[in-house]
Amino acid sequence: MKHFPVQVLMVLMCCFPVFGGEATAVDSKITIDGSTTVGPIAKAFAEYFMNRNPQLKITVAESGSGNGAKSLVNATCDIADMSRFMKNEEIKAAVDKGIIPVSHVVAMDGIAMIVHPANPVKNLSLDEITGIYLGKITTWKELGGPDEKIVVISRDTNSGTYEAFEELALKKQKMTNSVEYVGSNGAVRQRIQSTVGAIGYVGLGFIDNTVKAISVAGIEPTRETIVSGKYPIARPLFMFTNGYPKLGSDVYQFVTFNFTLKGQEIIDGLGYVAVTQYQK
Amino acid sequence: MASESMNEIERFQDGNARFLSHNKTTFQIDRREELHNKFFSFLGRSFLLGVTTISSLAVLFIFFFILRDSILFFQQRDIREFFFSTQWFPSRDPSEFGAGAIFWGSFLVTAGACAFAIPIGIMTAVCLSDILPFSARQILKPLIEILAAIPSVAYGFFALVVIAPLLQERGGQVLSYLIWLLGAPLAIFFLIIGEMSADKLFPKAKTAANFIITGALILLEFLVLYTLSRHIFLFKISSGTNALNASFILGIMILPTIVSVSEDALQSIGRELREGSYALGATRAETLLLVVIPAASPGILSAVILGIMRAVGETMVVWMASGNSAKIPDPCFNFFEPIRTLTATIAGDMGEADHVSGSMRYHVLFAMAACMLIISFSLNIASEWIMKRTRKKVTGE
């Protein structure tokens, strides 16, 4: 027993194979960087592309829209994911370096306001929504509903949905600190369906019949109203490339993948709104 | 090499054979074998030493990295803002890092969990060790310890899906029933008070005085509980994910720690003390309250501190059950409002905190982690110190 374990250890150690790194030849490579909102789409696309073509290597980083633009300007990425359009300075910096940023809209980001099904309120103006989230409106009575305190639910400050909501609905004003934060679109829905006085916002894909989506300024959140630009809490999501990619190239296929049926399915599945409307 | 070690294994399997062969290796000196043994035992020992060093170095590294990354925050930001402001807007530009409300939230849920778990935990431990028969204890203690094996995300899900809607829909009703649970322990407490005060105040008419005082106290208790529960019945909780929900679930989570450790402490003080107390004519209640519990108090205290440390550090449950509003409730001990804790903030803000560019948002999380580290470290030291002191007092050294 005295030296038995040690010898077993030695044997075990000898069993470890020596790993030799033999790099598999990579035919082509796409580097993607940028927004955390567009990131999930890019990742899902990348997964699909790499499954179909093992020779293709795609890396997706999510460092924020600004960093995506910077990477494109410095030519360290092929595609920059951005949840906003490039700013003037960014375009100028790019052109100065001989890079021509070209935008591709891959999807729309539409945010629906949801309440409990028992809530009689059907429509809110953008100002009323702002008022609720800034803490100026605190009961449903003020909005024509029952005498019930409003439980305001938000996504955590990490999420792209939060960022978009803050920008589009609140115009970058400070949310009141009595807002409750939850970690995912599904969790928002869960809290709304179990809380009578709650209001929250989710990506369009997360609406189901357990919650009620309300109209904003009289416009219902649907694919049509979002794609046509009528619904106010929506924004396009971009991928930027340096010049228009060569037709048929991997990058070209990637940034136009959203026009295919599979691309539409992926985008809808992630809770975003595809610009195409194929019938399945 | 392999066949040789196989032979050796076979030879070593029988205990007697092992003993003999051990003697053989010691007395029949074969230099080669001895060297061989020495070499392998040296190798084994140094390997184990290495493993031990790694785990203790890990602690030092954690301290080092957390402090290194948090110092940057304290250097560049106003410390008073961090501790006392309640404006927590990390994603805005310019950002505001007032974590006062978050510290308060952490304190509030921990206090709530303790208020619930410590009395129940200690009473359960006493019951298991001194009141229930041994066979019942053998079944109940492992059952309670199973609570510790449930993953915290499952607790959180339960809090979110079961307790939160329950509190929202009939919160007042549930609480008004729960408040009656206080009735029995309070009544027992009043019984003891009644007897003691009758003993002291009216030594001549003990029984009558005892009856009157105890009766009056219990009647008073009943009236207070009744009015309280009437009031609470109509109470409406607008959001079920609040400090109460988080405290309750945390309390259940730390219960097994408190029960198990304090039960061990109560067991370890032995039969002699109990028998001595009975021999001096003490009743069972007197033995428990005046002899057993004081003697086990260092162990019980360390159980409590372990529980507190677990409650402070718990993340997933509070992230799911507490609502995460970074504000101080109004009034500040209002358990029906959502709160946000340090751990939940670290978990929730981690994704956006960009460590590549080393943003303030990243360092503020480390500042919080450093504060938590300091809190649990000082709790640990305090418990060591108190334990040493009480142990001295109890053993009379």
Tab-separated table of N, CA, C and O in Angstrom, chain B residues 58-108:
chain	number	residue	atom	x	y	z
B	58	ALA	N	-4.418	29.523	-4.647
B	58	ALA	CA	-5.624	30.006	-5.326
B	58	ALA	C	-6.293	31.096	-4.503
B	58	ALA	O	-6.716	32.121	-5.038
B	59	VAL	N	-6.355	30.888	-3.185
B	59	VAL	CA	-6.970	31.895	-2.318
B	59	VAL	C	-6.210	33.218	-2.424
B	59	VAL	O	-6.798	34.283	-2.604
B	60	LEU	N	-4.880	33.109	-2.355
B	60	LEU	CA	-4.076	34.329	-2.429
B	60	LEU	C	-4.268	35.026	-3.770
B	60	LEU	O	-4.382	36.249	-3.843
B	61	PHE	N	-4.327	34.226	-4.837
B	61	PHE	CA	-4.509	34.822	-6.161
B	61	PHE	C	-5.847	35.529	-6.263
B	61	PHE	O	-5.937	36.613	-6.837
B	62	ILE	N	-6.885	34.916	-5.688
B	62	ILE	CA	-8.211	35.546	-5.733
B	62	ILE	C	-8.145	36.905	-5.037
B	62	ILE	O	-8.583	37.921	-5.574
B	63	PHE	N	-7.541	36.909	-3.845
B	63	PHE	CA	-7.381	38.171	-3.126
B	63	PHE	C	-6.638	39.180	-3.993
B	63	PHE	O	-7.079	40.311	-4.175
B	64	PHE	N	-5.538	38.735	-4.557
B	64	PHE	CA	-4.683	39.638	-5.309
B	64	PHE	C	-5.430	40.250	-6.491
B	64	PHE	O	-5.464	41.462	-6.678
B	65	PHE	N	-6.087	39.397	-7.302
B	65	PHE	CA	-6.707	39.911	-8.519
B	65	PHE	C	-7.918	40.778	-8.215
B	65	PHE	O	-8.122	41.815	-8.848
B	66	ILE	N	-8.703	40.377	-7.232
B	66	ILE	CA	-9.880	41.187	-6.910
B	66	ILE	C	-9.444	42.552	-6.395
B	66	ILE	O	-9.953	43.588	-6.827
B	67	LEU	N	-8.451	42.551	-5.505
B	67	LEU	CA	-8.016	43.833	-4.957
B	67	LEU	C	-7.367	44.681	-6.047
B	67	LEU	O	-7.621	45.878	-6.149
B	68	ARG	N	-6.568	44.057	-6.916
B	68	ARG	CA	-5.889	44.815	-7.960
B	68	ARG	C	-6.900	45.516	-8.855
B	68	ARG	O	-6.761	46.695	-9.166
B	69	ASP	N	-7.945	44.783	-9.265
B	69	ASP	CA	-8.904	45.392	-10.179
B	69	ASP	C	-9.843	46.358	-9.488
B	69	ASP	O	-10.428	47.212	-10.138
B	70	SER	N	-10.021	46.207	-8.169
B	70	SER	CA	-10.939	47.125	-7.509
B	70	SER	C	-10.241	48.421	-7.123
B	70	SER	O	-10.881	49.462	-7.044
B	71	ILE	N	-8.929	48.355	-6.914
B	71	ILE	CA	-8.213	49.567	-6.508
B	71	ILE	C	-8.342	50.649	-7.577
B	71	ILE	O	-8.549	51.825	-7.275
B	72	LEU	N	-8.322	50.233	-8.853
B	72	LEU	CA	-8.477	51.191	-9.949
B	72	LEU	C	-9.768	51.984	-9.818
B	72	LEU	O	-9.809	53.182	-10.077
B	73	PHE	N	-10.827	51.271	-9.403
B	73	PHE	CA	-12.109	51.957	-9.243
B	73	PHE	C	-12.035	52.985	-8.122
B	73	PHE	O	-12.434	54.129	-8.278
B	74	PHE	N	-11.488	52.539	-6.969
B	74	PHE	CA	-11.450	53.451	-5.825
B	74	PHE	C	-10.539	54.636	-6.079
B	74	PHE	O	-10.732	55.711	-5.531
B	75	GLN	N	-9.530	54.439	-6.931
B	75	GLN	CA	-8.632	55.557	-7.232
B	75	GLN	C	-9.319	56.605	-8.099
B	75	GLN	O	-9.141	57.798	-7.913
B	76	GLN	N	-10.130	56.133	-9.053
B	76	GLN	CA	-10.656	57.083	-10.032
B	76	GLN	C	-12.033	57.610	-9.696
B	76	GLN	O	-12.480	58.578	-10.284
B	77	ARG	N	-12.721	56.937	-8.780
B	77	ARG	CA	-14.077	57.372	-8.488
B	77	ARG	C	-14.179	57.814	-7.041
B	77	ARG	O	-13.385	57.409	-6.202
B	78	ASP	N	-15.239	58.575	-6.788
B	78	ASP	CA	-15.472	59.048	-5.439
B	78	ASP	C	-15.963	57.880	-4.578
B	78	ASP	O	-16.970	57.248	-4.900
B	79	ILE	N	-15.224	57.595	-3.503
B	79	ILE	CA	-15.600	56.462	-2.661
B	79	ILE	C	-16.931	56.723	-1.965
B	79	ILE	O	-17.750	55.836	-1.799
B	80	ARG	N	-17.140	58.005	-1.607
B	80	ARG	CA	-18.391	58.314	-0.919
B	80	ARG	C	-19.582	58.056	-1.832
B	80	ARG	O	-20.617	57.572	-1.400
B	81	GLU	N	-19.435	58.371	-3.112
B	81	GLU	CA	-20.510	58.111	-4.071
B	81	GLU	C	-20.834	56.621	-4.073
B	81	GLU	O	-21.986	56.217	-4.007
B	82	PHE	N	-19.798	55.802	-4.107
B	82	PHE	CA	-19.978	54.355	-4.188
B	82	PHE	C	-20.764	53.825	-2.993
B	82	PHE	O	-21.689	53.038	-3.145
B	83	PHE	N	-20.397	54.285	-1.798
B	83	PHE	CA	-21.030	53.703	-0.611
B	83	PHE	C	-22.351	54.353	-0.228
B	83	PHE	O	-23.197	53.703	0.358
B	84	PHE	N	-22.529	55.629	-0.538
B	84	PHE	CA	-23.693	56.315	0.011
B	84	PHE	C	-24.717	56.773	-1.017
B	84	PHE	O	-25.864	56.977	-0.682
B	85	SER	N	-24.318	56.950	-2.261
B	85	SER	CA	-25.300	57.368	-3.253
B	85	SER	C	-26.166	56.173	-3.631
B	85	SER	O	-25.744	55.023	-3.547
B	86	THR	N	-27.406	56.459	-4.035
B	86	THR	CA	-28.263	55.350	-4.443
B	86	THR	C	-28.541	55.421	-5.948
B	86	THR	O	-29.467	54.799	-6.444
B	87	GLN	N	-27.759	56.195	-6.643
B	87	GLN	CA	-27.965	56.316	-8.087
B	87	GLN	C	-27.103	55.301	-8.814
B	87	GLN	O	-25.909	55.500	-9.009
B	88	TRP	N	-27.713	54.186	-9.203
B	88	TRP	CA	-26.959	53.114	-9.864
B	88	TRP	C	-27.343	53.091	-11.336
B	88	TRP	O	-28.336	52.502	-11.731
B	89	PHE	N	-26.536	53.761	-12.169
B	89	PHE	CA	-26.801	53.776	-13.603
B	89	PHE	C	-25.508	53.463	-14.346
B	89	PHE	O	-24.872	54.347	-14.924
B	90	PRO	N	-25.100	52.193	-14.308
B	90	PRO	CA	-23.787	51.857	-14.854
B	90	PRO	C	-23.715	51.983	-16.372
B	90	PRO	O	-22.635	52.178	-16.925
B	91	SER	N	-24.863	51.891	-17.056
B	91	SER	CA	-24.780	51.850	-18.511
B	91	SER	C	-24.937	53.222	-19.141
B	91	SER	O	-24.876	53.373	-20.345
B	92	ARG	N	-25.178	54.236	-18.319
B	92	ARG	CA	-25.397	55.557	-18.893
B	92	ARG	C	-24.072	56.247	-19.171
B	92	ARG	O	-23.009	55.809	-18.757
B	93	ASP	N	-24.175	57.343	-19.862
B	93	ASP	CA	-22.989	58.129	-20.155
B	93	ASP	C	-23.269	59.572	-19.783
B	93	ASP	O	-24.098	60.199	-20.424
B	94	PRO	N	-22.704	60.145	-18.742
B	94	PRO	CA	-21.711	59.566	-17.832
B	94	PRO	C	-22.355	58.569	-16.861
B	94	PRO	O	-23.499	58.759	-16.461
B	95	SER	N	-21.601	57.572	-16.492
B	95	SER	CA	-22.154	56.532	-15.640
B	95	SER	C	-22.183	56.975	-14.181
B	95	SER	O	-21.395	57.818	-13.762
B	96	GLU	N	-23.125	56.387	-13.428
B	96	GLU	CA	-23.201	56.678	-11.992
B	96	GLU	C	-23.116	55.371	-11.236
B	96	GLU	O	-23.851	54.435	-11.520
B	97	PHE	N	-22.207	55.290	-10.293
B	97	PHE	CA	-21.993	54.040	-9.564
B	97	PHE	C	-22.292	54.208	-8.086
B	97	PHE	O	-21.422	54.030	-7.256
B	98	GLY	N	-23.519	54.578	-7.757
B	98	GLY	CA	-23.878	54.703	-6.345
B	98	GLY	C	-24.462	53.392	-5.849
B	98	GLY	O	-25.580	53.034	-6.192
B	99	ALA	N	-23.693	52.662	-5.046
B	99	ALA	CA	-24.125	51.318	-4.674
B	99	ALA	C	-24.765	51.276	-3.293
B	99	ALA	O	-24.951	50.199	-2.748
B	100	GLY	N	-25.086	52.428	-2.725
B	100	GLY	CA	-25.646	52.452	-1.378
B	100	GLY	C	-26.868	51.557	-1.239
B	100	GLY	O	-26.976	50.754	-0.313
B	101	ALA	N	-27.787	51.686	-2.210
B	101	ALA	CA	-29.014	50.888	-2.152
B	101	ALA	C	-28.708	49.409	-2.286
B	101	ALA	O	-29.401	48.568	-1.718
B	102	ILE	N	-27.664	49.091	-3.035
B	102	ILE	CA	-27.326	47.678	-3.264
B	102	ILE	C	-26.756	47.062	-1.990
B	102	ILE	O	-27.094	45.935	-1.629
B	103	PHE	N	-25.911	47.840	-1.288
B	103	PHE	CA	-25.403	47.361	0.001
B	103	PHE	C	-26.567	47.139	0.962
B	103	PHE	O	-26.631	46.124	1.658
B	104	TRP	N	-27.485	48.103	0.972
B	104	TRP	CA	-28.633	47.986	1.876
B	104	TRP	C	-29.459	46.754	1.524
B	104	TRP	O	-29.915	46.019	2.408
B	105	GLY	N	-29.641	46.532	0.219
B	105	GLY	CA	-30.407	45.364	-0.219
B	105	GLY	C	-29.786	44.074	0.264
B	105	GLY	O	-30.471	43.187	0.778
B	106	SER	N	-28.467	43.968	0.121
B	106	SER	CA	-27.767	42.767	0.579
B	106	SER	C	-27.989	42.566	2.065
B	106	SER	O	-28.269	41.457	2.529
B	107	PHE	N	-27.863	43.682	2.802
B	107	PHE	CA	-28.037	43.598	4.250
B	107	PHE	C	-29.458	43.154	4.599
B	107	PHE	O	-29.663	42.284	5.441
B	108	LEU	N	-30.422	43.750	3.898
B	108	LEU	CA	-31.823	43.488	4.220
B	108	LEU	C	-32.186	42.020	4.013
B	108	LEU	O	-32.775	41.382	4.890
